[in-house]
Tab-separated table of C-alpha atoms in Angstrom:
chain	number	residue	atom	x	y	z
U	215	THR	CA	0.000	0.000	0.000
U	216	LYS	CA	0.976	3.631	-0.375
U	217	ARG	CA	1.206	4.139	3.400
U	218	ARG	CA	3.538	1.161	3.792
U	219	GLU	CA	5.802	2.487	1.012
U	220	ILE	CA	6.061	5.854	2.768
U	221	VAL	CA	6.839	4.264	6.137
U	222	GLU	CA	9.499	2.014	4.615
U	223	ARG	CA	11.105	4.926	2.772
U	224	VAL	CA	11.197	7.086	5.917
U	225	SER	CA	12.516	4.261	8.097
U	226	ARG	CA	15.432	3.738	5.693
U	227	THR	CA	16.460	7.378	5.889
U	228	PRO	CA	19.633	7.652	7.982
U	229	THR	CA	19.085	9.728	11.090
U	230	LEU	CA	21.384	12.500	12.217
U	231	SER	CA	22.334	12.611	15.885
U	232	ILE	CA	22.704	15.756	17.970
U	233	GLU	CA	26.408	14.927	18.354
U	234	GLU	CA	26.831	14.728	14.570
U	235	SER	CA	25.064	18.056	14.277
U	236	PHE	CA	27.410	19.608	16.865
U	237	ALA	CA	30.387	18.353	14.830
U	238	ARG	CA	28.984	19.800	11.605
U	239	ILE	CA	28.248	23.166	13.250
U	240	TYR	CA	31.742	23.355	14.792
U	241	ALA	CA	33.398	22.427	11.484
U	242	ILE	CA	31.521	25.116	9.569
U	243	LEU	CA	32.076	27.754	12.258
U	244	ALA	CA	35.802	26.943	12.289
U	245	ARG	CA	35.946	28.170	8.671
U	246	SER	CA	33.502	31.031	9.024
U	247	LYS	CA	32.600	32.713	12.293
U	248	ARG	CA	29.063	33.509	11.110
U	249	ILE	CA	26.747	31.325	9.042
U	250	ALA	CA	23.095	31.050	8.104
U	251	PHE	CA	21.004	28.145	9.386
U	252	GLY	CA	20.387	27.047	5.799
U	253	ALA	CA	24.137	26.474	5.347
U	254	LEU	CA	23.942	23.600	7.857
U	255	LEU	CA	21.373	21.701	5.871
U	256	SER	CA	22.080	19.203	3.129
U	257	LYS	CA	20.486	19.777	-0.287
U	258	ASN	CA	17.661	17.340	0.406
U	259	ALA	CA	17.239	18.052	4.121
U	260	ASP	CA	14.107	16.504	5.531
U	261	ILE	CA	12.173	17.754	8.541
U	262	ALA	CA	14.077	15.422	10.888
U	263	GLU	CA	17.438	16.906	9.854
U	264	ARG	CA	16.115	20.437	10.286
U	265	ILE	CA	14.810	19.635	13.761
U	266	VAL	CA	18.051	17.962	14.883
U	267	HIS	CA	20.140	20.943	13.747
U	268	PHE	CA	17.734	23.361	15.413
U	269	LEU	CA	17.839	21.419	18.696
U	270	ALA	CA	21.640	21.319	18.521
U	271	LEU	CA	21.697	25.103	18.053
U	272	LEU	CA	19.430	25.609	21.053
U	273	GLU	CA	21.762	23.478	23.169
U	274	LEU	CA	24.869	25.336	21.936
U	275	THR	CA	23.137	28.635	22.711
U	276	LYS	CA	22.299	27.401	26.197
U	277	GLN	CA	25.978	26.449	26.663
U	278	ARG	CA	26.927	29.947	25.416
U	279	LYS	CA	29.013	28.600	22.540
U	280	VAL	CA	27.010	30.326	19.802
U	281	THR	CA	24.641	33.244	19.466
U	282	LEU	CA	21.589	33.246	17.232
U	283	HIS	CA	20.133	36.261	15.462
U	284	GLN	CA	16.977	36.507	13.376
U	285	ARG	CA	15.986	39.850	11.874
U	286	SER	CA	12.277	39.114	12.136
U	287	LEU	CA	9.767	36.298	12.126
U	288	PHE	CA	10.335	33.777	9.300
U	289	HIS	CA	13.679	35.327	8.241
U	290	GLU	CA	16.920	33.340	8.128
U	291	ILE	CA	18.531	32.470	11.479
U	292	HIS	CA	22.194	33.518	11.647
U	293	ILE	CA	24.640	31.680	13.867
U	294	ALA	CA	27.833	33.207	15.267
U	295	ALA	CA	30.590	31.543	17.266
U	296	ILE	CA	31.380	33.050	20.663
C-alpha cells in the first residue's frame, strides 16, 4: 500500500544525531565565524534533519558557545561563534 511504502522509505532514511550536528556546526564555524542556518542543511534536508540541527543550536546557545540572530519572524537564522 501507499502508506507502507512511505513508512518504509522514511525508516530507511539515515538519522542524524545531535552529536553529529554539533560536529557539523563546529566544522563550519571553524571556517567562518558567522553562518546562516540554511548552510547547515544538506540539499535534500528533511524535517528530521532540520529539527536535529535546530535542537543542537538551542543546546549550543544554552551552553553559550554560539549566538543566534533573526531579523524578524520567518527570516533566516544567523549563527555566530562566541
